[in-house]
Coordinates of C-alpha atoms in Angstrom, one line a residue:
Chain Q
M125 CA 0.4 31.1 -15.8
A126 CA 3.4 33.2 -14.6
G127 CA 3.7 36.5 -16.3
A128 CA 4.5 40.1 -15.6
D129 CA 1.6 42.1 -14.4
P130 CA -1.3 41.1 -16.5
T131 CA -3.6 43.7 -17.7
L132 CA -7.1 44.1 -16.2
Q133 CA -8.6 42.5 -19.2
Q134 CA -6.4 39.4 -18.9
Y135 CA -7.3 39.3 -15.2
R136 CA -11.0 39.3 -16.1
R137 CA -10.6 36.6 -18.7
R138 CA -8.7 34.4 -16.4
Q139 CA -11.2 34.9 -13.7
R140 CA -14.0 33.8 -16.0
V141 CA -12.1 30.7 -17.0
W142 CA -11.5 29.8 -13.3
D143 CA -15.1 30.5 -12.4
A144 CA -16.2 28.2 -15.2
L145 CA -13.8 25.5 -13.9
E146 CA -15.4 25.8 -10.5
S147 CA -18.9 25.3 -11.7
R148 CA -21.0 22.4 -10.5
Y149 CA -21.1 20.8 -14.0
V150 CA -17.3 20.8 -14.4
V151 CA -16.9 19.3 -10.9
H152 CA -19.3 16.5 -11.7
L153 CA -17.9 15.9 -15.2
V154 CA -14.4 15.6 -13.7
L155 CA -15.6 13.1 -11.1
F156 CA -17.6 11.2 -13.7
L157 CA -14.6 10.8 -15.9
A158 CA -12.4 9.8 -13.0
V159 CA -14.9 7.2 -11.8
L160 CA -15.2 5.9 -15.4
F161 CA -11.4 5.5 -15.6
I162 CA -11.3 3.7 -12.3
I163 CA -14.2 1.3 -12.8
L164 CA -14.0 0.4 -16.5
P165 CA -11.0 -2.1 -16.1
I166 CA -12.9 -3.8 -13.2
V167 CA -16.1 -3.9 -15.2
W168 CA -14.3 -5.3 -18.2
M169 CA -12.9 -8.1 -16.1
F170 CA -16.4 -8.8 -14.8
I171 CA -17.9 -8.9 -18.3
T172 CA -15.0 -11.2 -19.5
S173 CA -15.7 -13.6 -16.6
L174 CA -19.3 -14.0 -17.7
K175 CA -18.5 -15.0 -21.3
T176 CA -18.3 -18.4 -22.8
R177 CA -14.9 -19.6 -24.1
Q178 CA -16.0 -18.6 -27.7
G179 CA -17.4 -15.3 -26.4
V180 CA -14.0 -14.3 -25.0
L181 CA -12.5 -14.7 -28.4
S182 CA -15.3 -13.0 -30.3
P183 CA -15.3 -9.2 -30.9
A184 CA -18.7 -8.7 -29.0
Y185 CA -18.4 -6.3 -26.1
L186 CA -21.1 -7.9 -24.0
P187 CA -21.6 -11.6 -23.2
L188 CA -24.2 -12.8 -25.6
E189 CA -25.1 -15.7 -23.4
P190 CA -23.9 -14.8 -19.8
T191 CA -22.7 -17.9 -18.0
L192 CA -20.9 -18.8 -14.8
A193 CA -18.9 -21.5 -16.6
A194 CA -15.7 -19.6 -16.2
Y195 CA -16.2 -19.5 -12.4
D196 CA -16.9 -23.2 -12.4
R197 CA -13.7 -23.8 -14.5
A198 CA -11.6 -21.7 -12.3
L199 CA -12.9 -22.7 -8.8
F200 CA -13.4 -26.4 -9.4
D201 CA -11.5 -27.7 -12.4
R202 CA -8.3 -25.9 -11.4
G203 CA -8.8 -26.1 -7.6
F204 CA -8.8 -22.3 -7.2
W205 CA -11.2 -22.7 -4.2
R206 CA -8.3 -23.9 -2.2
A207 CA -6.5 -20.7 -2.8
V208 CA -9.6 -18.9 -1.5
V209 CA -9.6 -20.9 1.7
N210 CA -5.8 -20.3 2.0
S211 CA -6.3 -16.6 1.5
V212 CA -9.0 -16.4 4.2
I213 CA -6.8 -18.3 6.7
V214 CA -3.6 -16.3 5.9
A215 CA -5.3 -13.0 6.0
S216 CA -7.3 -13.7 9.2
V217 CA -4.3 -15.2 11.2
S218 CA -1.9 -12.4 10.0
T219 CA -4.4 -9.7 11.0
A220 CA -5.0 -11.3 14.4
I221 CA -1.3 -11.6 15.2
V222 CA -0.5 -8.1 14.0
M223 CA -3.3 -6.3 15.8
V224 CA -2.7 -8.2 19.1
L225 CA 1.0 -7.3 19.0
G226 CA 0.8 -3.8 17.4
T227 CA -2.0 -2.2 19.5
P228 CA -0.3 -2.3 22.9
A229 CA 3.0 -1.3 21.2
G230 CA 1.3 1.8 19.8
Y231 CA -0.2 2.5 23.2
V232 CA 3.3 2.5 24.7
F233 CA 4.7 4.9 22.1
S234 CA 1.8 7.3 22.7
R235 CA 2.1 7.3 26.5
F236 CA 5.4 6.5 28.0
R237 CA 8.8 7.9 28.0
F238 CA 11.6 5.4 28.3
R239 CA 15.3 5.2 27.4
F240 CA 15.8 5.4 23.6
D241 CA 12.1 5.7 23.1
N242 CA 12.6 7.9 20.0
A243 CA 15.3 5.7 18.6
V244 CA 13.0 2.6 19.0
F245 CA 10.2 4.5 17.3
V246 CA 12.4 5.6 14.4
F247 CA 13.4 1.9 14.1
V248 CA 9.8 1.0 13.7
L249 CA 9.3 3.6 11.0
F250 CA 12.5 2.4 9.3
T251 CA 11.2 -1.1 9.2
R252 CA 8.0 0.2 7.6
L253 CA 10.0 2.1 5.0
F254 CA 12.5 -0.7 4.2
P255 CA 11.6 -2.1 0.7
P256 CA 10.3 -5.6 1.2
I257 CA 11.9 -6.8 -2.1
G258 CA 15.2 -6.3 -0.3
L259 CA 14.4 -9.1 2.2
V260 CA 12.9 -11.6 -0.3
T261 CA 16.2 -13.4 -1.1
P262 CA 17.3 -13.9 2.6
Y263 CA 13.7 -14.7 3.6
Y264 CA 13.5 -17.3 0.9
R265 CA 16.7 -18.9 2.3
I266 CA 15.5 -18.8 5.9
V267 CA 12.1 -20.2 5.0
S268 CA 13.6 -23.1 3.1
T269 CA 16.0 -23.8 5.9
F270 CA 13.2 -24.1 8.4
G271 CA 11.2 -26.2 6.0
L272 CA 8.4 -23.6 5.7
L273 CA 8.4 -23.4 1.9
N274 CA 4.9 -24.0 0.6
T275 CA 3.3 -23.5 4.0
K276 CA 0.8 -20.9 5.1
T277 CA 3.0 -20.2 8.1
G278 CA 5.7 -19.0 5.8
I279 CA 3.3 -16.4 4.2
I280 CA 1.8 -15.4 7.6
I281 CA 5.3 -14.6 9.0
A282 CA 6.0 -12.4 6.0
N283 CA 2.7 -10.6 6.6
V284 CA 3.7 -10.0 10.2
Y285 CA 6.9 -8.4 9.1
L286 CA 5.1 -6.3 6.4
W287 CA 2.2 -4.9 8.5
L288 CA 3.2 -4.9 12.1
P289 CA 5.2 -1.6 11.8
L290 CA 2.3 0.0 10.0
V291 CA -0.2 -0.9 12.7
I292 CA 2.1 0.2 15.5
Y293 CA 2.4 3.6 13.7
I294 CA -1.3 3.9 13.0
M295 CA -2.4 2.8 16.5
R296 CA 0.1 5.2 18.1
N297 CA -1.5 8.1 16.1
F298 CA -4.9 7.1 17.3
F299 CA -3.8 6.8 21.0
I300 CA -2.1 10.2 20.8
T301 CA -5.5 11.9 20.1
I302 CA -6.7 10.7 23.5
P303 CA -5.8 12.8 26.5
T304 CA -3.6 11.1 29.1
A305 CA -6.0 12.5 31.7
L306 CA -8.3 9.6 30.9
D307 CA -5.6 7.1 32.0
E308 CA -4.9 9.1 35.1
A309 CA -8.6 9.2 36.0
A310 CA -8.7 5.5 35.7
R311 CA -5.6 5.0 37.8
V312 CA -7.2 7.3 40.5
D313 CA -10.3 5.1 40.4
G314 CA -8.0 2.2 41.4
C315 CA -7.3 0.6 38.0
T316 CA -3.9 -1.0 37.4
K317 CA -2.1 0.3 34.4
I318 CA -3.2 -2.7 32.3
Q319 CA -6.8 -2.2 33.2
A320 CA -6.6 1.5 32.4
F321 CA -5.4 0.5 28.9
R322 CA -7.8 -2.4 28.4
H323 CA -11.1 -1.1 29.9
V324 CA -10.8 2.6 29.7
V325 CA -8.5 3.9 26.8
F326 CA -8.9 0.9 24.4
P327 CA -12.7 1.2 24.1
V328 CA -12.3 4.9 23.1
V329 CA -9.9 4.0 20.3
L330 CA -12.1 1.2 19.0
P331 CA -12.9 2.9 15.7
G332 CA -9.1 3.3 15.0
F333 CA -8.6 -0.4 16.0
A334 CA -11.3 -1.2 13.4
A335 CA -9.6 0.9 10.7
G336 CA -6.3 -0.9 11.5
T337 CA -7.8 -4.3 11.4
I338 CA -9.6 -3.7 8.1
L339 CA -6.5 -2.2 6.5
T340 CA -4.3 -5.1 7.7
F341 CA -6.7 -7.7 6.5
L342 CA -6.9 -6.1 3.0
Y343 CA -3.1 -5.8 2.8
S344 CA -2.6 -9.4 3.8
W345 CA -5.4 -10.5 1.4
R346 CA -3.6 -8.8 -1.6
E347 CA 0.0 -9.4 -0.7
F348 CA 1.8 -11.0 -3.7
L349 CA 5.6 -10.7 -3.5
F350 CA 6.3 -13.0 -0.5
A351 CA 3.3 -15.3 -1.2
F352 CA 4.6 -15.8 -4.7
T353 CA 8.1 -16.5 -3.4
V354 CA 7.1 -18.9 -0.7
S355 CA 4.3 -20.9 -2.3
T356 CA 4.4 -22.9 -5.6
D357 CA 1.4 -25.2 -5.0
L358 CA -2.2 -25.1 -4.0
R359 CA -1.6 -26.3 -0.5
S360 CA -0.5 -22.8 0.5
M361 CA -1.1 -20.5 -2.5
T362 CA -3.1 -17.4 -1.8
I363 CA -5.4 -15.9 -4.5
P364 CA -3.1 -13.4 -6.0
V365 CA -0.6 -16.1 -6.7
A366 CA -3.1 -18.7 -7.9
T367 CA -4.4 -16.4 -10.7
F368 CA -1.2 -17.5 -12.5
L369 CA -2.5 -21.0 -12.6
F370 CA -4.5 -20.1 -15.7
V371 CA -1.4 -19.4 -17.7
G372 CA -0.7 -22.7 -19.5
D373 CA 1.4 -23.9 -22.4
A374 CA -1.7 -23.6 -24.6
G375 CA -1.9 -19.9 -23.8
I376 CA -4.1 -18.2 -21.2
D377 CA -7.6 -19.1 -20.2
W378 CA -8.7 -15.5 -20.0
G379 CA -12.2 -16.4 -18.9
A380 CA -11.0 -18.3 -15.9
M381 CA -8.4 -15.7 -15.2
A382 CA -11.0 -13.0 -15.2
A383 CA -13.3 -15.1 -12.9
A384 CA -10.4 -15.6 -10.5
A385 CA -9.7 -11.8 -10.5
I386 CA -13.3 -11.0 -9.7
V387 CA -13.2 -13.5 -6.8
A388 CA -10.1 -11.7 -5.5
V389 CA -11.7 -8.3 -5.9
I390 CA -15.1 -9.0 -4.4
P391 CA -14.0 -9.0 -0.7
S392 CA -11.8 -6.0 -1.1
A393 CA -14.6 -4.1 -3.0
L394 CA -17.2 -5.0 -0.3
V395 CA -14.9 -3.7 2.4
V396 CA -14.3 -0.5 0.5
V397 CA -18.1 0.0 0.0
F398 CA -19.0 -0.6 3.6
F399 CA -15.9 0.7 5.5
Q400 CA -15.0 3.6 3.2
R401 CA -14.6 6.0 6.0
Y402 CA -12.4 3.7 8.0
I403 CA -10.1 3.1 5.0
V404 CA -9.8 6.8 4.4
V405 CA -8.8 7.3 8.1
G406 CA -6.5 4.3 7.9
L407 CA -4.8 5.5 4.7
T408 CA -4.2 9.0 6.1
G409 CA -3.2 7.1 9.2
G410 CA -3.1 9.9 11.7
M411 CA -1.5 12.1 9.1
K412 CA -3.0 15.2 10.6
G413 CA -3.5 17.6 7.8
Chain P
M222 CA -9.8 -5.3 40.4
A223 CA -9.5 -6.0 44.1
T224 CA -12.5 -4.6 45.8
E225 CA -11.9 -6.1 49.3
D226 CA -11.0 -3.8 52.1
F227 CA -7.3 -3.2 52.4
R228 CA -5.5 -5.6 54.7
G229 CA -1.8 -5.5 55.6
D230 CA -0.9 -8.8 53.9
V231 CA -2.5 -7.9 50.6
G232 CA -0.6 -5.9 47.9
P233 CA -2.3 -3.3 45.8
H234 CA -3.4 -6.0 43.3
G235 CA -4.7 -8.6 45.6
S236 CA -2.9 -11.5 47.2
G237 CA -1.1 -14.7 46.2
V238 CA 0.5 -15.4 42.9
T239 CA -2.0 -13.5 40.7
G240 CA -1.4 -10.5 42.8
W241 CA 2.3 -10.8 42.5
I242 CA 2.1 -11.2 38.7
S243 CA -0.2 -8.3 38.4
D244 CA 2.2 -6.2 40.5
W245 CA 5.0 -7.2 38.2
V246 CA 3.0 -6.4 35.1
N247 CA 2.1 -3.0 36.6
D248 CA 5.8 -2.2 37.3
H249 CA 7.0 -3.4 33.8
I250 CA 4.0 -2.2 31.7
R251 CA 6.3 -0.9 28.9
T252 CA 8.1 -4.2 28.6
V253 CA 4.9 -6.2 28.7
L254 CA 3.1 -4.2 26.0
L255 CA 6.0 -3.3 23.7
G256 CA 8.3 -6.3 24.2
P257 CA 6.4 -8.9 22.1
S258 CA 6.3 -6.5 19.1
L259 CA 10.1 -5.8 19.3
V260 CA 10.9 -9.5 19.6
A261 CA 8.7 -10.2 16.6
L262 CA 10.4 -7.5 14.6
F263 CA 13.7 -8.8 15.6
V264 CA 12.8 -12.3 14.3
V265 CA 11.1 -11.3 11.1
F266 CA 13.1 -8.2 10.2
I267 CA 16.5 -7.9 11.7
Y268 CA 17.5 -11.5 11.3
P269 CA 16.7 -11.5 7.5
A270 CA 18.3 -8.0 7.1
I271 CA 21.6 -9.2 8.6
M272 CA 21.3 -12.3 6.4
L273 CA 20.9 -9.9 3.4
V274 CA 24.2 -8.1 4.1
W275 CA 26.0 -11.4 4.8
L276 CA 24.7 -13.0 1.6
S277 CA 25.7 -10.0 -0.5
L278 CA 29.3 -10.6 0.6
Q279 CA 29.3 -14.3 -0.6
N280 CA 30.1 -15.7 -4.0
T281 CA 27.2 -18.0 -4.5
R282 CA 27.7 -18.8 -8.2
G283 CA 27.9 -22.5 -8.9
F284 CA 28.2 -24.7 -5.8
G285 CA 28.7 -23.7 -2.2
E286 CA 29.4 -20.2 -0.9
T287 CA 32.7 -18.6 -0.5
F288 CA 33.4 -15.3 1.3
E289 CA 34.4 -12.7 -1.3
P290 CA 33.2 -9.3 0.0
T291 CA 33.8 -7.4 -3.3
Y292 CA 32.7 -10.1 -5.8
N293 CA 29.0 -9.2 -6.2
Y294 CA 29.4 -5.5 -5.8
G295 CA 32.0 -5.5 -8.5
R296 CA 29.7 -7.5 -10.8
I297 CA 26.7 -5.1 -10.4
F298 CA 28.2 -2.1 -12.1
G299 CA 29.6 -4.1 -15.0
D300 CA 26.2 -5.6 -15.8
P301 CA 24.4 -3.8 -18.6
T302 CA 21.1 -5.3 -17.6
F303 CA 21.5 -3.7 -14.2
W304 CA 21.7 -0.3 -15.7
N305 CA 18.7 -1.1 -17.8
A306 CA 16.8 -2.0 -14.7
V307 CA 17.8 1.2 -12.9
E308 CA 16.7 3.3 -15.9
N309 CA 13.3 1.4 -16.1
T310 CA 12.8 1.9 -12.4
L311 CA 13.3 5.6 -12.6
V312 CA 11.1 6.0 -15.6
Y313 CA 8.5 3.8 -13.9
S314 CA 8.6 5.5 -10.5
F315 CA 8.6 9.1 -11.7
G316 CA 6.0 8.4 -14.3
S317 CA 3.7 6.9 -11.8
L318 CA 4.4 9.7 -9.3
F319 CA 3.5 12.4 -11.8
V320 CA 0.4 10.8 -13.2
S321 CA -1.1 9.7 -9.8
V322 CA -0.4 13.0 -8.0
A323 CA -1.6 15.1 -10.9
V324 CA -4.8 13.1 -11.4
G325 CA -5.2 12.7 -7.6
L326 CA -5.0 16.5 -7.2
V327 CA -7.7 17.1 -9.8
V328 CA -10.0 14.5 -8.2
A329 CA -9.3 15.9 -4.7
L330 CA -10.1 19.4 -5.8
A331 CA -13.4 18.2 -7.4
L332 CA -14.3 16.1 -4.3
N333 CA -13.6 19.1 -2.1
K334 CA -16.0 21.3 -4.0
L335 CA -19.0 18.9 -3.3
A336 CA -21.2 20.4 -0.7
D337 CA -23.1 17.1 -0.1
D338 CA -21.3 14.7 2.2
Y339 CA -23.3 11.7 1.0
L340 CA -22.4 12.5 -2.6
R341 CA -18.7 12.9 -1.7
D342 CA -18.7 9.5 0.1
T343 CA -20.3 7.9 -2.9
Y344 CA -17.7 9.2 -5.3
T345 CA -14.9 8.4 -2.9
T346 CA -16.1 4.8 -2.6
L347 CA -16.1 4.5 -6.4
I348 CA -12.6 6.0 -6.7
L349 CA -11.3 3.8 -4.0
L350 CA -12.3 0.7 -5.9
S351 CA -9.0 0.6 -7.9
W352 CA -7.0 0.8 -4.7
A353 CA -8.9 -2.3 -3.5
V354 CA -7.8 -4.4 -6.5
P355 CA -4.8 -6.6 -5.5
L356 CA -1.7 -5.4 -7.4
S357 CA -1.1 -8.7 -9.2
I358 CA -4.7 -8.6 -10.4
V359 CA -4.2 -5.0 -11.6
G360 CA -1.3 -6.4 -13.8
V361 CA -3.4 -9.3 -15.1
T362 CA -6.3 -6.9 -15.9
W363 CA -4.2 -4.5 -17.9
R364 CA -2.5 -7.3 -19.7
W365 CA -5.8 -8.5 -20.8
M366 CA -7.1 -5.1 -21.8
F367 CA -4.1 -4.3 -23.9
N368 CA -3.8 -7.8 -25.4
G369 CA -2.7 -7.5 -29.1
Q370 CA -5.4 -9.7 -30.6
L371 CA -8.3 -9.8 -28.2
G372 CA -7.7 -6.7 -26.1
V373 CA -10.6 -4.3 -25.5
V374 CA -8.5 -1.2 -26.0
N375 CA -7.7 -2.2 -29.5
R376 CA -11.2 -3.0 -30.2
V377 CA -12.5 0.3 -29.0
L378 CA -9.8 2.2 -30.9
L379 CA -10.6 0.2 -34.1
D380 CA -14.4 0.9 -33.7
L381 CA -13.8 4.6 -33.2
G382 CA -11.6 4.6 -36.3
L383 CA -8.5 5.7 -34.3
L384 CA -6.5 2.7 -35.3
S385 CA -6.5 1.0 -38.7
S386 CA -5.2 -2.3 -37.5
S387 CA -4.6 -4.1 -34.2
F388 CA -1.5 -2.8 -32.4
S389 CA 0.3 -5.0 -29.9
W390 CA 0.9 -2.7 -27.0
L391 CA 2.9 -5.1 -24.8
T392 CA 5.4 -6.3 -27.3
S393 CA 6.9 -2.9 -28.2
S394 CA 9.1 -1.5 -25.5
S395 CA 8.0 2.1 -25.3
T396 CA 4.3 1.4 -25.3
A397 CA 4.8 -1.6 -22.8
M398 CA 6.4 0.9 -20.4
G399 CA 3.5 3.3 -21.0
V400 CA 1.0 0.6 -20.1
V401 CA 2.7 -0.5 -16.9
V402 CA 3.1 3.1 -15.7
L403 CA -0.6 3.7 -16.4
A404 CA -1.6 0.5 -14.6
D405 CA 0.5 1.5 -11.6
S406 CA -0.9 5.0 -11.6
W407 CA -4.4 3.6 -11.8
S408 CA -3.9 1.7 -8.6
R409 CA -2.2 4.6 -6.8
I410 CA -4.6 7.5 -7.8
P411 CA -7.0 6.9 -4.9
F412 CA -4.2 7.1 -2.3
A413 CA -2.9 10.4 -3.7
A414 CA -6.4 11.8 -4.0
I415 CA -7.3 10.9 -0.4
V416 CA -4.1 12.3 1.1
L417 CA -4.6 15.6 -0.9
L418 CA -8.3 15.8 0.0
A419 CA -7.4 15.5 3.7
G420 CA -4.9 18.4 3.1
L421 CA -7.5 20.5 1.4
Q422 CA -10.0 19.9 4.2
S423 CA -7.5 21.1 6.8
I424 CA -7.2 24.6 5.3
P425 CA -9.0 27.0 7.5
Q426 CA -12.0 28.6 5.9
E427 CA -10.9 32.0 7.3
M428 CA -8.1 32.0 4.7
Y429 CA -10.5 31.8 1.8
D430 CA -12.8 34.5 3.4
A431 CA -9.8 36.8 3.8
A432 CA -8.7 36.2 0.3
K433 CA -12.2 37.1 -0.9
I434 CA -12.3 40.2 1.1
D435 CA -8.9 41.2 -0.4
G436 CA -10.5 40.8 -3.8
A437 CA -8.2 37.9 -4.9
T438 CA -9.1 36.1 -8.0
T439 CA -9.9 32.4 -8.0
W440 CA -6.5 31.7 -9.5
Q441 CA -4.7 33.8 -6.9
T442 CA -6.5 32.2 -4.1
F443 CA -5.5 28.8 -5.5
R444 CA -2.0 29.9 -6.0
H445 CA -1.5 31.7 -2.7
V446 CA -3.8 29.9 -0.3
T447 CA -4.5 26.4 -1.5
L448 CA -1.1 25.3 -2.8
P449 CA 1.0 26.6 0.1
Y450 CA -1.2 24.8 2.5
L451 CA -1.1 21.6 0.5
R452 CA 2.7 21.5 0.4
P453 CA 3.0 18.8 3.3
S454 CA 0.3 16.7 1.6
F455 CA 2.0 16.9 -1.7
F456 CA 5.2 15.9 0.0
V457 CA 3.5 12.9 1.7
A458 CA 1.5 11.8 -1.3
G459 CA 4.4 12.2 -3.7
L460 CA 7.1 10.6 -1.6
I461 CA 5.0 7.5 -0.6
T462 CA 3.8 7.0 -4.2
W463 CA 7.3 7.3 -5.5
M464 CA 8.7 4.9 -2.8
F465 CA 6.2 2.2 -3.6
A466 CA 6.5 2.6 -7.3
F467 CA 10.3 2.5 -7.0
R468 CA 10.1 -1.0 -5.4
A469 CA 7.2 -2.2 -7.6
F470 CA 7.2 -5.9 -8.4
A471 CA 3.6 -7.2 -8.7
I472 CA 2.3 -4.8 -11.4
P473 CA 5.1 -4.9 -13.9
F474 CA 5.7 -8.6 -13.2
S475 CA 2.0 -9.7 -13.8
T476 CA 1.5 -7.3 -16.7
T477 CA 4.6 -8.0 -18.8
G478 CA 6.8 -10.2 -16.8
G479 CA 9.5 -7.5 -17.2
G480 CA 9.4 -7.9 -21.0
P481 CA 9.5 -7.3 -23.9
G482 CA 13.3 -8.0 -23.8
G483 CA 13.7 -6.5 -20.4
A484 CA 12.0 -3.2 -21.4
T485 CA 9.9 -3.2 -18.2
E486 CA 12.2 -5.0 -15.9
T487 CA 12.3 -3.0 -12.7
L488 CA 15.0 -3.5 -10.1
A489 CA 12.5 -5.6 -8.1
I490 CA 12.0 -8.0 -10.9
Y491 CA 15.7 -8.0 -11.5
I492 CA 16.4 -9.0 -7.9
H493 CA 13.7 -11.6 -8.0
R494 CA 15.1 -13.1 -11.2
F495 CA 18.6 -13.5 -9.8
G496 CA 17.7 -14.4 -6.2
I497 CA 14.7 -16.7 -6.6
Q498 CA 14.8 -18.0 -10.2
L499 CA 18.5 -18.2 -10.8
L500 CA 19.3 -18.9 -7.1
D501 CA 22.3 -16.5 -7.3
Y502 CA 21.6 -15.3 -3.7
G503 CA 24.8 -13.3 -3.4
F504 CA 24.4 -11.1 -6.4
A505 CA 20.6 -10.6 -5.9
S506 CA 21.4 -9.5 -2.3
A507 CA 24.1 -7.0 -3.4
V508 CA 21.5 -5.5 -5.9
A509 CA 19.0 -5.5 -3.1
V510 CA 21.4 -3.6 -0.8
F511 CA 21.8 -1.0 -3.5
L512 CA 18.0 -0.6 -3.8
V513 CA 17.5 -0.5 -0.1
S514 CA 20.2 2.2 0.3
V515 CA 18.6 4.5 -2.3
T516 CA 15.2 4.1 -0.7
L517 CA 16.5 4.7 2.9
V518 CA 18.4 7.9 1.9
V519 CA 15.0 9.2 0.6
A520 CA 13.1 7.7 3.5
A521 CA 15.4 9.4 6.0
G522 CA 14.1 12.7 4.8
Y523 CA 10.6 11.5 5.3
V524 CA 11.3 10.2 8.9
Y525 CA 12.8 13.6 9.7
F526 CA 9.7 15.3 8.4
I527 CA 7.4 13.0 10.4
L528 CA 9.5 13.7 13.6
E529 CA 9.1 17.4 12.9
R530 CA 5.4 16.8 12.8
M531 CA 5.5 14.8 16.0
E532 CA 6.7 17.9 17.9
E533 CA 3.7 19.8 16.5
I534 CA 1.3 17.1 17.6
E535 CA 2.7 16.8 21.1
V536 CA 2.9 20.5 21.8

């Protein structure tokens, strides 16, 4: 749109185009198309998961006789239910460890000056920005040395590495928004420093803590690279890894694969629907502006 | 909390062992609250990172490990499949960056125009759904949609008369790359949109009022008010999107497995192939050191930017 001084006429024409673009109808049309683009792949997976084996191969768009057979096949014939249990355990334990370690650390970074404090904080950011794929090879070596291949512990440790720096950073940003006067008032009232943190400042930052918890849980739930590297059997496999069970020599059981995918998506989707605001806050993690 | 009257033999936190512990904790609050995290990071990050550098200096082909510092690094640059992976990674990461930030901007502008909060939340929730799908599932989903025989994309195009016969998207190299970039963008659009929307919402209304009073056209307002204010958000959304696409493993791996013929093999898949599948730890580690270096040079700029921001927040 760059040009030397446009004439008045050109100005008016452009103005009209832009005003049209700003109209309510265009806004809704854009959003409608965007939503369509976002949800159609998920909807298609859902439709596929309801089809019979023959239905998947037929050119019909909708399942002619909707059935849960694919779910039954996935969950029980192939033992996918074990992956669901593993995922719940791995995500819960990882989230608990990361939140318990990361929240106090974020508090310290938001409140106290100490020697090399900036350097230590930059180190935490650095850990967050380090590409995880870089650590996969040595991690595999270490995990096998300690006999943790095919264990949930191996996957949980990886999750702690992946999300702890993120939580420290997010929690620090939440604590920063709370005036230090609050801590000082608590100290004047006779609280110890720990009590000021636990009973006075922490309750105020609870929404942030919830955002961090939800985000960590989702991230641990969906983590693929390390889980895929560490686990090769159903004793420790999480859902994202176990979907590959349906790729066999005889081809791919698309119905079961789709059912597994829907099982993986349901909790994430529910969290998004119910905690949308928290996620938005978490994603922009204290990125003010 | 000690509520008893103050007596000489009682410290500020009560008497006995608990009092002493409480005292110690109070005096070493930073160590107590931050120490565990740093110890954890040391175990789960620094130790493997040192191991990475050490492994990259070993010759691990065949049996045993011998210390040959230049062996793997020498091999990298002579390997044609390495350069193929670098090229794929660049196409993939920049493709995903442009698509997600462009679409994200349009979505953010539209969301920002909605006056009704409830409506905006509803739309945001629907758009966030693709972000909620685990990356490996994203890959599986797109692999299924673009399947040559049974894929819904072919079916729709055939029904609309846009295709005369089924086309196998994932077995020709250029379209396979297109599909994985689209799949990657699909999962990152929500993030870009939300970061840009936060940027839009932080623009003071006075700026728009002033522009109106000055008789600025809609385009001028967008060009001279909205875009300059959005610069930091563009920077954050673009950089983070690019960084994550640059290290992408799950989406290309589960969509095409790096195929056809290595056409979508990103550096991450390349590293995984050598390190985990072929067990050539040394070479995989050397390539990983290369990938990490590139990312960190870019990330250093980002950290610098964050620290700049920190000053602002703390003032």
